[in-house]
Coordinates of C-alpha atoms in Angstrom, one line a residue:
X1 CA 148.2 141.6 221.1
X2 CA 150.8 144.2 222.0
X3 CA 152.3 145.9 218.6
X4 CA 155.9 145.5 221.1
X5 CA 155.6 141.7 220.9
X6 CA 159.0 140.6 219.2
X7 CA 157.3 137.8 217.3
X8 CA 154.5 140.3 215.6
X9 CA 157.1 142.7 214.5
X10 CA 159.3 140.1 213.0
X11 CA 155.9 138.9 211.2
X12 CA 155.2 142.2 210.1
X13 CA 158.8 143.5 209.0
X14 CA 158.6 139.6 206.6
X15 CA 155.7 140.7 205.2
X16 CA 156.5 144.3 204.3
X17 CA 159.7 142.6 202.7
X18 CA 157.6 140.2 200.7
X19 CA 155.4 142.8 199.3
X20 CA 158.3 145.2 198.1
X21 CA 159.7 142.6 196.3
X22 CA 158.4 141.4 192.8
X23 CA 156.6 138.6 192.7
X24 CA 158.3 135.6 191.0
X25 CA 156.1 134.3 188.1
X26 CA 156.0 130.3 186.8
X27 CA 157.2 131.4 183.2
X28 CA 159.0 134.7 181.8
X29 CA 156.8 137.0 179.6
X30 CA 156.2 136.0 175.8
X31 CA 159.1 137.0 173.6
X32 CA 158.5 139.2 170.8
X33 CA 157.8 138.3 167.1
X34 CA 161.0 139.5 166.4
X35 CA 162.4 137.3 168.9
X36 CA 161.1 134.2 168.3
X37 CA 162.2 134.9 164.7
X38 CA 165.7 135.6 166.0
X39 CA 165.7 132.0 167.9
X40 CA 164.6 130.5 164.7
X41 CA 167.3 132.1 162.6
X42 CA 170.1 130.9 165.4
X43 CA 169.3 127.6 165.3
X44 CA 168.9 127.2 161.6
X45 CA 172.4 128.6 160.8
X46 CA 174.3 126.5 163.6
X47 CA 172.1 123.4 162.1
X48 CA 173.2 124.3 158.2
X49 CA 177.0 124.7 159.0
X50 CA 177.2 121.1 160.0
X51 CA 174.5 119.5 157.2
X52 CA 175.6 121.9 154.3
X53 CA 177.9 119.0 153.0
X54 CA 174.8 116.5 152.4
X55 CA 172.9 119.4 150.5
X56 CA 176.2 119.6 147.9
X57 CA 176.1 116.2 147.4
X58 CA 171.9 116.2 146.9
X59 CA 172.2 119.2 144.5
X60 CA 174.8 117.1 142.5
X61 CA 173.1 114.1 142.0
X62 CA 170.0 116.3 141.4
X63 CA 171.6 117.8 138.2
X64 CA 173.8 115.5 136.9
X65 CA 172.8 112.1 136.3
X66 CA 176.9 111.2 136.3
X67 CA 176.5 112.0 139.8
X68 CA 173.0 110.2 140.2
X69 CA 174.4 107.1 138.8
X70 CA 177.4 107.3 141.6
X71 CA 174.8 107.8 144.5
X72 CA 175.6 109.8 147.6
X73 CA 179.2 107.9 148.8
X74 CA 180.4 107.7 145.3
X75 CA 179.6 111.4 144.6
X76 CA 181.3 112.5 148.0
X77 CA 184.2 110.4 147.1
X78 CA 184.2 112.3 143.2
X79 CA 183.9 115.9 144.9
X80 CA 186.7 115.3 147.2
X81 CA 188.8 113.6 144.9
X82 CA 188.2 116.3 142.0
X83 CA 187.6 119.6 144.2
X84 CA 188.6 118.8 147.6
X85 CA 187.3 118.9 151.3
X86 CA 186.0 122.2 151.6
X87 CA 184.2 121.9 148.2
X88 CA 181.2 120.1 150.4
X89 CA 181.1 123.8 151.6
X90 CA 180.5 125.5 148.5
X91 CA 177.9 128.1 149.0
X92 CA 177.9 127.6 152.7
X93 CA 178.0 131.8 153.2
X94 CA 174.8 131.9 150.6
X95 CA 173.3 128.9 152.9
X96 CA 173.7 131.0 156.3
X97 CA 171.8 134.2 154.7
X98 CA 169.4 131.7 153.5
X99 CA 168.5 130.5 157.0
X100 CA 168.5 133.9 158.5
X101 CA 166.2 134.9 156.2
X102 CA 163.7 131.7 155.1
X103 CA 164.2 129.5 158.0
X104 CA 163.7 131.9 160.7
X105 CA 160.7 133.5 159.0
X106 CA 159.0 129.9 158.7
X107 CA 160.1 128.5 162.2
X108 CA 159.3 132.0 164.1
X109 CA 156.2 132.6 162.2
X110 CA 154.5 128.9 162.8
X111 CA 153.2 129.9 166.2
X112 CA 151.7 133.3 165.1
X113 CA 150.4 131.4 162.1
X114 CA 148.7 128.8 164.2
X115 CA 146.7 131.2 166.7
X116 CA 145.7 132.9 163.1
X117 CA 144.4 130.0 161.9
X118 CA 142.7 129.1 165.5
X119 CA 144.8 126.4 166.6
X120 CA 145.1 127.5 170.6
X121 CA 144.2 124.2 172.2
X122 CA 146.8 121.8 171.3
X123 CA 144.2 118.6 172.1
X124 CA 141.4 119.8 169.8
X125 CA 143.4 121.3 167.2
X126 CA 143.6 119.3 163.4
X127 CA 146.2 118.5 161.2
X128 CA 144.9 120.0 158.7
X129 CA 145.4 123.2 160.5
X130 CA 148.8 122.5 161.9
X131 CA 149.7 122.0 158.4
X132 CA 147.7 125.1 156.9
X133 CA 149.8 127.2 159.6
X134 CA 153.0 125.8 158.4
X135 CA 152.9 126.4 154.9
X136 CA 151.6 129.7 155.5
X137 CA 154.7 130.3 157.4
X138 CA 156.9 128.3 154.8
X139 CA 155.2 130.4 152.0
X140 CA 156.2 134.2 153.5
X141 CA 159.6 132.9 154.6
X142 CA 159.9 131.4 151.0
X143 CA 159.8 135.2 149.8
X144 CA 162.7 136.3 151.8
X145 CA 164.8 133.6 151.1
X146 CA 164.8 132.9 147.2
X147 CA 167.4 135.2 146.0
X148 CA 169.6 133.6 148.3
X149 CA 168.6 130.0 147.6
X150 CA 169.2 130.8 144.3
X151 CA 172.9 132.1 144.9
X152 CA 173.4 128.7 147.3
X153 CA 172.3 126.5 144.6
X154 CA 174.4 128.0 141.7
X155 CA 177.2 127.7 144.2
X156 CA 177.0 124.1 145.3
X157 CA 176.5 123.2 141.8
X158 CA 179.7 124.8 140.8
X159 CA 182.6 122.5 139.9
X160 CA 185.3 124.5 139.6
X161 CA 188.4 124.3 141.7
X162 CA 188.0 126.5 144.8
X163 CA 185.3 127.8 146.6
X164 CA 183.0 130.3 144.4
X165 CA 182.4 133.9 145.7
X166 CA 178.8 134.8 146.4
X167 CA 179.5 138.3 145.1
X168 CA 181.0 137.0 141.7
X169 CA 178.1 134.8 141.6
X170 CA 175.1 137.8 142.4
X171 CA 177.2 140.2 140.1
X172 CA 177.4 137.4 137.1
X173 CA 173.3 136.8 137.6
X174 CA 172.5 140.2 138.1
X175 CA 174.0 141.1 134.6
X176 CA 172.8 137.9 133.0
X177 CA 168.9 138.7 134.1
X178 CA 168.6 141.4 136.3
X179 CA 166.3 141.6 139.5
X180 CA 164.2 139.0 138.2
X181 CA 167.2 136.1 138.3
X182 CA 167.0 136.0 141.7
X183 CA 163.5 134.9 141.7
X184 CA 163.9 132.4 139.3
X185 CA 162.2 129.3 140.5
X186 CA 160.1 131.6 142.8
X187 CA 156.7 129.7 142.1
X188 CA 158.3 126.0 142.4
X189 CA 160.1 127.6 145.5
X190 CA 157.0 128.7 147.3
X191 CA 155.2 125.8 146.6
X192 CA 157.9 123.6 148.2
X193 CA 158.2 126.0 151.2
X194 CA 154.6 125.6 151.7
X195 CA 154.6 121.8 151.4
X196 CA 158.1 121.3 153.6
X197 CA 157.1 123.4 156.2
X198 CA 153.3 122.3 156.1
X199 CA 154.6 118.6 156.5
X200 CA 157.0 119.6 159.0
X201 CA 155.8 121.7 161.6
X202 CA 152.4 119.9 161.3
X203 CA 153.8 116.6 161.7
X204 CA 156.2 117.3 164.4
X205 CA 153.3 119.1 166.1
X206 CA 151.1 115.9 165.8
X207 CA 153.6 113.4 166.2
X208 CA 154.6 115.3 169.3
X209 CA 150.9 114.5 171.0
X210 CA 151.4 110.8 169.5
X211 CA 154.7 110.4 171.3
X212 CA 153.4 112.0 175.0
X213 CA 150.4 109.3 174.7
X214 CA 152.6 106.5 173.9
X215 CA 155.4 107.1 176.3
X216 CA 154.1 109.3 178.9
X217 CA 157.1 111.9 178.5
X218 CA 156.7 115.2 178.7
X219 CA 156.0 117.8 175.4
X220 CA 159.3 119.5 176.8
X221 CA 161.1 116.4 176.7
X222 CA 164.3 116.2 174.4
X223 CA 163.2 112.5 173.3
X224 CA 160.2 113.9 172.5
X225 CA 161.2 116.2 170.4
X226 CA 163.9 113.9 168.8
X227 CA 161.6 111.3 167.8
X228 CA 159.0 113.6 166.7
X229 CA 161.8 115.6 164.4
X230 CA 162.7 112.3 163.1
X231 CA 159.3 111.0 162.4
X232 CA 158.7 114.7 160.5
X233 CA 161.9 114.1 158.9
X234 CA 161.0 111.0 156.5
X235 CA 157.4 112.4 155.7
X236 CA 158.9 115.6 154.5
X237 CA 161.1 113.6 152.1
X238 CA 158.0 111.8 150.7
X239 CA 156.1 115.3 150.0
X240 CA 159.4 117.7 149.2
X241 CA 161.5 115.4 146.6
X242 CA 159.2 116.3 143.7
X243 CA 159.3 120.1 144.7
X244 CA 163.5 119.7 145.4
X245 CA 163.9 118.3 142.2
X246 CA 161.9 121.0 140.5
X247 CA 163.1 123.9 142.2
X248 CA 167.3 122.5 141.9
X249 CA 166.7 122.3 137.8
X250 CA 164.9 125.8 137.5
X251 CA 167.4 127.5 140.0
X252 CA 170.6 125.8 137.9
X253 CA 169.5 127.0 134.5
X254 CA 172.6 128.7 132.9
X255 CA 172.8 132.6 133.2
X256 CA 172.3 133.1 129.6
X257 CA 169.8 130.3 128.6
X258 CA 166.3 129.4 129.5
X259 CA 165.6 125.5 129.5
X260 CA 161.9 125.4 131.5
X261 CA 159.6 128.7 131.4
X262 CA 158.5 127.6 134.7
X263 CA 157.4 124.8 137.6
X264 CA 154.6 122.8 135.1
X265 CA 157.1 123.4 132.0
X266 CA 159.9 121.7 134.1
X267 CA 157.6 118.9 135.5
X268 CA 156.1 117.7 132.6
X269 CA 159.6 118.2 130.7
X270 CA 161.4 116.0 133.9
X271 CA 158.5 113.1 133.7
X272 CA 158.6 113.0 129.7
X273 CA 162.1 112.9 129.1
X274 CA 163.3 111.0 132.5
X275 CA 160.4 109.4 133.7
X276 CA 158.3 109.9 136.9
X277 CA 160.8 108.5 139.5
X278 CA 163.3 110.9 138.5
X279 CA 161.3 113.3 140.8
X280 CA 162.2 111.5 143.7
X281 CA 166.0 111.2 142.6
X282 CA 168.5 111.7 145.4
X283 CA 165.6 110.8 148.1
X284 CA 168.4 109.2 150.1
X285 CA 170.3 112.1 150.7
X286 CA 167.5 114.3 151.1
X287 CA 166.3 112.1 153.5
X288 CA 170.1 112.3 155.0
X289 CA 169.7 116.2 155.3
X290 CA 166.0 116.3 156.2
X291 CA 166.4 113.9 159.2
X292 CA 169.4 115.5 161.0
X293 CA 168.3 119.2 159.9
X294 CA 165.0 118.8 161.3
X295 CA 166.0 117.2 164.5
X296 CA 168.7 119.8 165.3
X297 CA 167.0 122.6 164.3
X298 CA 163.6 122.0 166.5
X299 CA 165.2 120.6 169.3
X300 CA 167.3 123.6 169.2
X301 CA 164.8 126.1 168.9
X302 CA 162.4 123.9 171.6
X303 CA 165.3 124.8 174.1
X304 CA 165.6 128.0 173.1
X305 CA 161.9 128.8 173.3
X306 CA 162.1 127.3 177.0
X307 CA 165.2 129.4 178.0
X308 CA 162.8 132.5 177.0
X309 CA 159.9 131.2 179.1
X310 CA 157.8 129.8 176.4
X311 CA 155.9 126.5 176.3
X312 CA 156.7 123.4 173.9
X313 CA 155.1 123.7 170.2

């Protein structure tokens, strides 16, 4: 066949142009660890902005029997009547810092921890391995976020008029207890974070497989994420409530006094003086916070992962 043939020349030209263009890939290159942590932090900060009022009410109920008797609706009314609507966002700046450190790590490190634990095949990976990976990520995140957690808890518990200053709260704590004051309750916080994130990510990951199997939906579907996250939120509340109570009590001790020596001492004193069911006081507000927080965080995180070319969890 002659090389001067127009059809042949056209074909060769097209082939040459194709070979010089970069080939399209089915998915973008996997983001770095820093990008994964950044995506998790972005999802967490967006979520906490809307959910923070529930956290304020939950904290008041846990530290005060008066608020505990009022319940969620009554406590909300009391806070608004006595301190104004903006009181429901007390400590939100500390919450932003906490989410940027703690939650960004516990979400962003989950997949790397799964790989470290050998969780490479979703179909054959056991729930215990997923729980262990989530626990490891949660424990690491809590080390970074504890100082902001202490500040957030103290600011949310304040019943003074106006929003407390994060700088003033930090100075007061530093002057009274030094650096160690920012790591008050670190033992209970690490345990809480490990149980919380292990339950959250383990149940979410496992539930996605169940939802896909029962409904035929894709793992990437928002409906799959929603149903799985809602399931994780309930089980998180069941397992985390006692740890949350102990952590809140430890972190909210007066700056110049020490009521509890450590997590074990706090547990014993609560059970002895107030009864074991006190450990689950505030279950409804905790669930009311966990359910939307978990759902929004994971849906936003999954969508950001998809936008970056990553596969679904």
